[in-house]
PDB file of C-alpha atoms in Angstrom:
ATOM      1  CA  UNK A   1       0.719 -30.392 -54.159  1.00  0.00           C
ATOM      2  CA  UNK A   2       0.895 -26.249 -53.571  1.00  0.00           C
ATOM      3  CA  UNK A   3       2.692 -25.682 -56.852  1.00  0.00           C
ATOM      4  CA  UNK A   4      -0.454 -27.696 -58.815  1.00  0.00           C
ATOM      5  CA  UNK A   5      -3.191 -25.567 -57.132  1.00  0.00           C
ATOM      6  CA  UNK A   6      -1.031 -22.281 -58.231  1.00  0.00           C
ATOM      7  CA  UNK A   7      -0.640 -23.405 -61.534  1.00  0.00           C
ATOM      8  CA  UNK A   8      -4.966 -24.555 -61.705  1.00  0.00           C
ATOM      9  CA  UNK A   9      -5.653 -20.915 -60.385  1.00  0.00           C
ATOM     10  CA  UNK A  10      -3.242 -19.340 -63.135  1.00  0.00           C
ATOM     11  CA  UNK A  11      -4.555 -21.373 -65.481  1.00  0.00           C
ATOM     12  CA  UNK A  12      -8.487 -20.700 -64.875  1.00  0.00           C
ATOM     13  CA  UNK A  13      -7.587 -17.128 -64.403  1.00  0.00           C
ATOM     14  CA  UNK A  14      -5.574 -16.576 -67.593  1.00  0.00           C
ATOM     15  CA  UNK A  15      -8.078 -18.557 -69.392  1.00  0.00           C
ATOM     16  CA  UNK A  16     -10.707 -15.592 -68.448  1.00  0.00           C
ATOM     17  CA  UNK A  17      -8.731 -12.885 -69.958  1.00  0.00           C
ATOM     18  CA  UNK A  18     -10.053 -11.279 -73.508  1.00  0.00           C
ATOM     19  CA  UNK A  19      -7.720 -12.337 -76.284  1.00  0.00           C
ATOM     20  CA  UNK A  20      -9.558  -9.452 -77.888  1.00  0.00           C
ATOM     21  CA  UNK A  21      -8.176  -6.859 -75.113  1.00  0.00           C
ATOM     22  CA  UNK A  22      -4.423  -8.251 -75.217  1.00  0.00           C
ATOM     23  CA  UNK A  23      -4.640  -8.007 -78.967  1.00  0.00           C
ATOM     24  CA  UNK A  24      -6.038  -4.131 -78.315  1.00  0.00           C
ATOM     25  CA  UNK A  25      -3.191  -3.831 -75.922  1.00  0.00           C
ATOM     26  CA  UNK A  26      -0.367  -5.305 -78.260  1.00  0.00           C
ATOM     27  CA  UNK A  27      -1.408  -2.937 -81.116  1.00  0.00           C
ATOM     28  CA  UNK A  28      -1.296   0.200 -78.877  1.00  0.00           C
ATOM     29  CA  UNK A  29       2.164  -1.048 -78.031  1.00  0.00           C
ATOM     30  CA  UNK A  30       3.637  -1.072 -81.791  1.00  0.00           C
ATOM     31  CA  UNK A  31       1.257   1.889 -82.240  1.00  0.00           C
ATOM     32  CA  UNK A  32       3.054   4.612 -80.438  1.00  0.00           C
ATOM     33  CA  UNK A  33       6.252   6.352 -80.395  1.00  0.00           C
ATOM     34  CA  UNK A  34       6.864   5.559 -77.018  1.00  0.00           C
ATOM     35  CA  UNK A  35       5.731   3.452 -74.030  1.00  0.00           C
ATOM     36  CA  UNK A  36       5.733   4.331 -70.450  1.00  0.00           C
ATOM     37  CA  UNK A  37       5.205   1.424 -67.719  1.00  0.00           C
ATOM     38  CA  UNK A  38       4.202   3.008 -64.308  1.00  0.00           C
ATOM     39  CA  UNK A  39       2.545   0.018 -61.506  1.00  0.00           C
ATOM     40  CA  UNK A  40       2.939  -0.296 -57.141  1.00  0.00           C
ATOM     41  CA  UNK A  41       4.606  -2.565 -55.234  1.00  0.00           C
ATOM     42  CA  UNK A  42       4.772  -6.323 -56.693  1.00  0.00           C
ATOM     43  CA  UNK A  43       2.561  -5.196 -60.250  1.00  0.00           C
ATOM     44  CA  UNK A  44       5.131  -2.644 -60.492  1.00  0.00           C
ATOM     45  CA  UNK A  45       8.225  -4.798 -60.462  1.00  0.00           C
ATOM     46  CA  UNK A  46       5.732  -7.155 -63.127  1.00  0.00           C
ATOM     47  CA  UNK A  47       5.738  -3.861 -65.052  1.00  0.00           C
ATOM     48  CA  UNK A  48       9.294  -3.451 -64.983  1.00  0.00           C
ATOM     49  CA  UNK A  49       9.910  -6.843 -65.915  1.00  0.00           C
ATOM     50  CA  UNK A  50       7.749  -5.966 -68.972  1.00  0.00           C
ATOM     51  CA  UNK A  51       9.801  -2.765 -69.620  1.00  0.00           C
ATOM     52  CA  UNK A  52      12.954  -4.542 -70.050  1.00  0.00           C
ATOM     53  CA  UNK A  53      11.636  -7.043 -72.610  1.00  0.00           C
ATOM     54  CA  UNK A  54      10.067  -3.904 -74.408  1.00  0.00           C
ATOM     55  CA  UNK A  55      13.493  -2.887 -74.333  1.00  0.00           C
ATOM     56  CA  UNK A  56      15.035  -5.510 -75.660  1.00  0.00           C
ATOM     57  CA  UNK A  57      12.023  -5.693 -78.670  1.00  0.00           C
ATOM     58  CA  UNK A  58      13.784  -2.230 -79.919  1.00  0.00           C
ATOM     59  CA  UNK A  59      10.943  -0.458 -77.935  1.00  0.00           C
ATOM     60  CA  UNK A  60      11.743   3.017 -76.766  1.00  0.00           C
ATOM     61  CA  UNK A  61      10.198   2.693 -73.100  1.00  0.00           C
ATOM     62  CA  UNK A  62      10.695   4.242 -69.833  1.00  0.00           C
ATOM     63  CA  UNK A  63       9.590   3.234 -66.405  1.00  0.00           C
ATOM     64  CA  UNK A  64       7.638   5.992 -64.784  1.00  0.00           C
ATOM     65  CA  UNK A  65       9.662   7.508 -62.015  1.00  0.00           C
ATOM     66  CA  UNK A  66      12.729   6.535 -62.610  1.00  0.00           C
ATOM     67  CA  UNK A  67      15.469   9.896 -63.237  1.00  0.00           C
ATOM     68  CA  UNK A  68      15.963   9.354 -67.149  1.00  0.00           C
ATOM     69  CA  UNK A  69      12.156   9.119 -68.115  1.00  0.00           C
ATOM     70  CA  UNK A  70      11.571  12.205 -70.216  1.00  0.00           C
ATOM     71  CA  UNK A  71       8.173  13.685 -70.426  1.00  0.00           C
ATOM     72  CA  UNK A  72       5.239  11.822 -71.688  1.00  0.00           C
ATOM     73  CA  UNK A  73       3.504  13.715 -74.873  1.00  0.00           C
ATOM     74  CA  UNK A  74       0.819  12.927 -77.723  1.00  0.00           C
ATOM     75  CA  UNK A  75       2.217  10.077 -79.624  1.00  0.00           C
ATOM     76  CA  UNK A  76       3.275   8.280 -76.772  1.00  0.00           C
ATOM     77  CA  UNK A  77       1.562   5.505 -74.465  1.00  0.00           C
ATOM     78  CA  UNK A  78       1.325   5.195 -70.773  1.00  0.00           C
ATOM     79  CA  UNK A  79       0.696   1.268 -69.511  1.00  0.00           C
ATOM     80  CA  UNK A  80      -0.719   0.970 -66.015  1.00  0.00           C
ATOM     81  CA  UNK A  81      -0.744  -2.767 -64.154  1.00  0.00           C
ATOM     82  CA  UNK A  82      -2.763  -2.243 -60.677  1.00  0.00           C
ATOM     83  CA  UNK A  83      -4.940  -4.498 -59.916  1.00  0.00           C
ATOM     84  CA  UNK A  84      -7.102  -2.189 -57.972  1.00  0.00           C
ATOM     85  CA  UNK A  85      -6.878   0.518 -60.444  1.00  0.00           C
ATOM     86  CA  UNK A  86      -7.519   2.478 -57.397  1.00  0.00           C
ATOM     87  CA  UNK A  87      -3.611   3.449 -56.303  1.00  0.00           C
ATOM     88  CA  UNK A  88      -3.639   7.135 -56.167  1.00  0.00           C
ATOM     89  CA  UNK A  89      -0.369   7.494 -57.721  1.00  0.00           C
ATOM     90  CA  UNK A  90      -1.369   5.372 -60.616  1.00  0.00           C
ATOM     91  CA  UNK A  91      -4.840   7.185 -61.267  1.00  0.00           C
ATOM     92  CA  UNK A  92      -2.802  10.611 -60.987  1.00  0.00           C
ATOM     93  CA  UNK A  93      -0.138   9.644 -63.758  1.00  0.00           C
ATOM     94  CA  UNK A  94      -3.334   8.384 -65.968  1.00  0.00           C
ATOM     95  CA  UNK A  95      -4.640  11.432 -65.557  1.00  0.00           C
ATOM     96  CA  UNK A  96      -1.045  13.683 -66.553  1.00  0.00           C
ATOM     97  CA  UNK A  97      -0.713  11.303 -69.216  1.00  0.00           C
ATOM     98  CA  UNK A  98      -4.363  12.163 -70.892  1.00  0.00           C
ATOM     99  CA  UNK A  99      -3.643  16.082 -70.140  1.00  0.00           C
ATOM    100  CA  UNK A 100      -0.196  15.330 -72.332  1.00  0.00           C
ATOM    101  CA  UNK A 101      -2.297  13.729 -75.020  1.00  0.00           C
ATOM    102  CA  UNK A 102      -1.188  10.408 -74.561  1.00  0.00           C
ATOM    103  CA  UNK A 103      -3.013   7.546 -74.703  1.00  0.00           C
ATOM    104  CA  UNK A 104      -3.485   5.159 -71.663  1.00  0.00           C
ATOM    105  CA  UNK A 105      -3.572   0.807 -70.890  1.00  0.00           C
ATOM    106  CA  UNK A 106      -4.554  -0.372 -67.826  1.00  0.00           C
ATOM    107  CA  UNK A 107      -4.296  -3.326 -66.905  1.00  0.00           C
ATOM    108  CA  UNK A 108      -6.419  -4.284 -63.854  1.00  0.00           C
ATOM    109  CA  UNK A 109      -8.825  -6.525 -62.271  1.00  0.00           C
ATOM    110  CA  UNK A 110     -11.702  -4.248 -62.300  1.00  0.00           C
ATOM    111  CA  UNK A 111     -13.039  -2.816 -65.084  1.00  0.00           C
ATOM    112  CA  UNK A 112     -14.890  -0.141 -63.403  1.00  0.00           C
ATOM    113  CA  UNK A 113     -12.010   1.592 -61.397  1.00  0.00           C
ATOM    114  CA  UNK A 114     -10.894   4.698 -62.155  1.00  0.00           C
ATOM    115  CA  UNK A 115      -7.572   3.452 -63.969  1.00  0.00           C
ATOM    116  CA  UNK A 116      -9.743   1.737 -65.965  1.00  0.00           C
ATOM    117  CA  UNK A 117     -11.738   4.785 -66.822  1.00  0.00           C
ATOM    118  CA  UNK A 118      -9.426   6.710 -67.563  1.00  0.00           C
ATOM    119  CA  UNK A 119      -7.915   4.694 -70.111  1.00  0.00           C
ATOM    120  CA  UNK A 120      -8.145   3.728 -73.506  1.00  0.00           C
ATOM    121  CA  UNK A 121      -7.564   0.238 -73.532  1.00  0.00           C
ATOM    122  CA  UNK A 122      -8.400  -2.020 -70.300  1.00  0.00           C
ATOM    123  CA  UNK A 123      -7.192  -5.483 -70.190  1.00  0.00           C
ATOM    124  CA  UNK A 124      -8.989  -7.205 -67.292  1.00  0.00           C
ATOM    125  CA  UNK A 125      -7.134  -9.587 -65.334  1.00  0.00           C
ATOM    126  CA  UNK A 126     -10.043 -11.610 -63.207  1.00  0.00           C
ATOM    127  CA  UNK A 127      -8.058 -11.931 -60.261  1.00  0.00           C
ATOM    128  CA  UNK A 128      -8.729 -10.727 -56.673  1.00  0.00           C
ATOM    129  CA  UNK A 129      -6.775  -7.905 -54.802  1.00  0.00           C
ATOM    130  CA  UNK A 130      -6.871  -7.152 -50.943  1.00  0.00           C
ATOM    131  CA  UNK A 131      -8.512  -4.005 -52.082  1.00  0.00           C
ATOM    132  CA  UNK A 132     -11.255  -5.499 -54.681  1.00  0.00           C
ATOM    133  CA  UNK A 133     -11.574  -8.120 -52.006  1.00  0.00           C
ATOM    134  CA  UNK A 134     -12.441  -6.356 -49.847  1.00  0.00           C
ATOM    135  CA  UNK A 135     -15.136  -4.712 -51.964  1.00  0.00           C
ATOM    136  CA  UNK A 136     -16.771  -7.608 -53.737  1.00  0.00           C
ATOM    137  CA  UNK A 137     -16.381 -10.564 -51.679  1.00  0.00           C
ATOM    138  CA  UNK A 138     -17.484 -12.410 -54.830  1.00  0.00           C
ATOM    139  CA  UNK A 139     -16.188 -16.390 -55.087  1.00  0.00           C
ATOM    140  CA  UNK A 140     -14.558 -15.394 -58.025  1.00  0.00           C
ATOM    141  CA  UNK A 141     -12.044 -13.027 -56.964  1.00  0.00           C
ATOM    142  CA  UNK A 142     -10.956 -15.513 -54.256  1.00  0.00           C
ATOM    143  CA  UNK A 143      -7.499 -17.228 -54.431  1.00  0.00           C
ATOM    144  CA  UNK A 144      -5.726 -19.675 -51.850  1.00  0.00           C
ATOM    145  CA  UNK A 145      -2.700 -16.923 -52.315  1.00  0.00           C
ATOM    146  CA  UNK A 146      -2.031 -13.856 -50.176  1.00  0.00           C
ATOM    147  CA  UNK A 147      -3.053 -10.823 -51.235  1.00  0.00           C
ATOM    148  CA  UNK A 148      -2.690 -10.004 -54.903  1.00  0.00           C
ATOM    149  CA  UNK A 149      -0.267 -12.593 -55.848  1.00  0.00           C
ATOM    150  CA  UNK A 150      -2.919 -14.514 -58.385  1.00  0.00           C
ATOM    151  CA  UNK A 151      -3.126 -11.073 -60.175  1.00  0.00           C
ATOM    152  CA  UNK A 152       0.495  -9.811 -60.342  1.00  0.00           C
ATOM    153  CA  UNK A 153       1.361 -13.918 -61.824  1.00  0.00           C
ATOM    154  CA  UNK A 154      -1.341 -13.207 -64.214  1.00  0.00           C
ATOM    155  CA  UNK A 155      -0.179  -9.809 -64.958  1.00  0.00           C
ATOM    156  CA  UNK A 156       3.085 -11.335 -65.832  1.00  0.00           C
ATOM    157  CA  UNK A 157       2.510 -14.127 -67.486  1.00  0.00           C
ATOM    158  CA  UNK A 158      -0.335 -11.834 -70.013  1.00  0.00           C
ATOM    159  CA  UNK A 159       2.367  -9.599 -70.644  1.00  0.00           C
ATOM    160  CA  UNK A 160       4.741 -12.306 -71.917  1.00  0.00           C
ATOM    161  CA  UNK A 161       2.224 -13.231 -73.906  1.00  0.00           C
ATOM    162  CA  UNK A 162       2.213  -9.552 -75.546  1.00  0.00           C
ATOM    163  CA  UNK A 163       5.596 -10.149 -75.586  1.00  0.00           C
ATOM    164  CA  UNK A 164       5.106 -13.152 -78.195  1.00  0.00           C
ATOM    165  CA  UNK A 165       2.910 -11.573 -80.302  1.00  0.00           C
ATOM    166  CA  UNK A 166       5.574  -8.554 -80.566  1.00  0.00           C
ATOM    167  CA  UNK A 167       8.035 -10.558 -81.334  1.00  0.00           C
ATOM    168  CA  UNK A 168       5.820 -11.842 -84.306  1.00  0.00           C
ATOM    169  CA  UNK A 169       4.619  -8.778 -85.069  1.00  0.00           C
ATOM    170  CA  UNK A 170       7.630  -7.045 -85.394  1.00  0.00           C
ATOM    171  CA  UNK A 171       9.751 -10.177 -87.036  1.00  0.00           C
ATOM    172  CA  UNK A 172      11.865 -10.186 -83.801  1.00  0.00           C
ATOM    173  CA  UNK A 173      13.625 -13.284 -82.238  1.00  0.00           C
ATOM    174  CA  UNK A 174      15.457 -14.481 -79.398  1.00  0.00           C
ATOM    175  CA  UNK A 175      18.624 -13.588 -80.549  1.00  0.00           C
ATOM    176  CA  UNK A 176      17.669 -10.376 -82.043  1.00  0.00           C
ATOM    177  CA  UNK A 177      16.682  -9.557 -78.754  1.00  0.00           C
ATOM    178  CA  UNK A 178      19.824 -10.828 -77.430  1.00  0.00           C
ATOM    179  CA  UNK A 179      21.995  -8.551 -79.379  1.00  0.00           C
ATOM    180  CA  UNK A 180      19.841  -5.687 -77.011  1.00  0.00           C
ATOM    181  CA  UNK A 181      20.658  -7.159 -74.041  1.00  0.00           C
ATOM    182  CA  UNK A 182      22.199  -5.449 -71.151  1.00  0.00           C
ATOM    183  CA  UNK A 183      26.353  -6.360 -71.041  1.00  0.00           C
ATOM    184  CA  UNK A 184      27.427  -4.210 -68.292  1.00  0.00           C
ATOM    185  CA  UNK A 185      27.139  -7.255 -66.369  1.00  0.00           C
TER     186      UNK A 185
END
């Protein structure tokens, strides 16, 4: 079955990411005054997923772009999900951020990109990308998925991990969250 070779990939892949780096990542997130999500295409809508369940931790968080994000400054933190960590766009608000005296996340399948150079904290998600791909052509970074779907499912499903330990972290629950839900709906 499709759905069992998805869920072997995901498995194997999430299986290779540093507990070590999420836990980095989850302390930069309770660390800061406020976080900024920025990603492209499919990692960005992974990153606005994440945004909204910062949200809805008590989280003061913006989504890079959007008209109400205010400027970033020292104190705050800017979390990048590219998989490349090659996008232009991405590198360039990594590089504003750091000017501002923010700190920077990235997370991204290769450690070595300039995202991931630029940053602080690098969680690395050993999936491929059409543009890592491209460049490696290692067995590793193969999946039987288009594109960078193994890395944006990762992406998502590392984040909801974070997600957890927040919750723990900051004695939130379910409902709590609730109560922060949207209700213009």
């Amino acid at each position: 079955m499709i759905a069992r070779s998805i869920l072997d990939e995901l498995r194997r892949t999430l299986n290779r990411i540093s507990c070590d780096e999420v836990e980095a990542l989850v302390r930069e997130v309770t660390g800061v005054q406020r976080i900024f999500v920025a990603g492209a295409g499919r990692s960005g809508l992974v990153m606005g997923s994440f945004a909204m369940r910062l949200a809805q931790l008590g989280r003061p968080v913006h989504v890079v772009g959007d008209t109400t994000s205010p400027p970033i400054q020292q104190g705050d933190l800017l979390l990048i999900g590219s998989g490349s960590g090659v996008t232009d766009r991405l590198v360039h608000y990594a590089e504003k951020a750091a000017e501002a005296g923010a700190r920077v996340a990235a997370a991204t399948a290769d450690p070595d990109s300039p995202a991931a150079r630029l940053a602080d904290v690098v969680v690395v998600i050993p999936a491929p990308t059409p543009k890592l791909s491209k460049a490696t052509g290692s067995k590793e970074h193969r999946s039987h998925q288009p594109m960078g779907t193994l890395f944006e499912q990762s992406l998502g499903v590392m984040l909801d991990a974070c997600v957890l330990l927040l919750m723990a972290r900051l004695d939130e629950t379910g409902r709590s969250m609730f109560a922060r839900h949207a209700n213009l709906e």
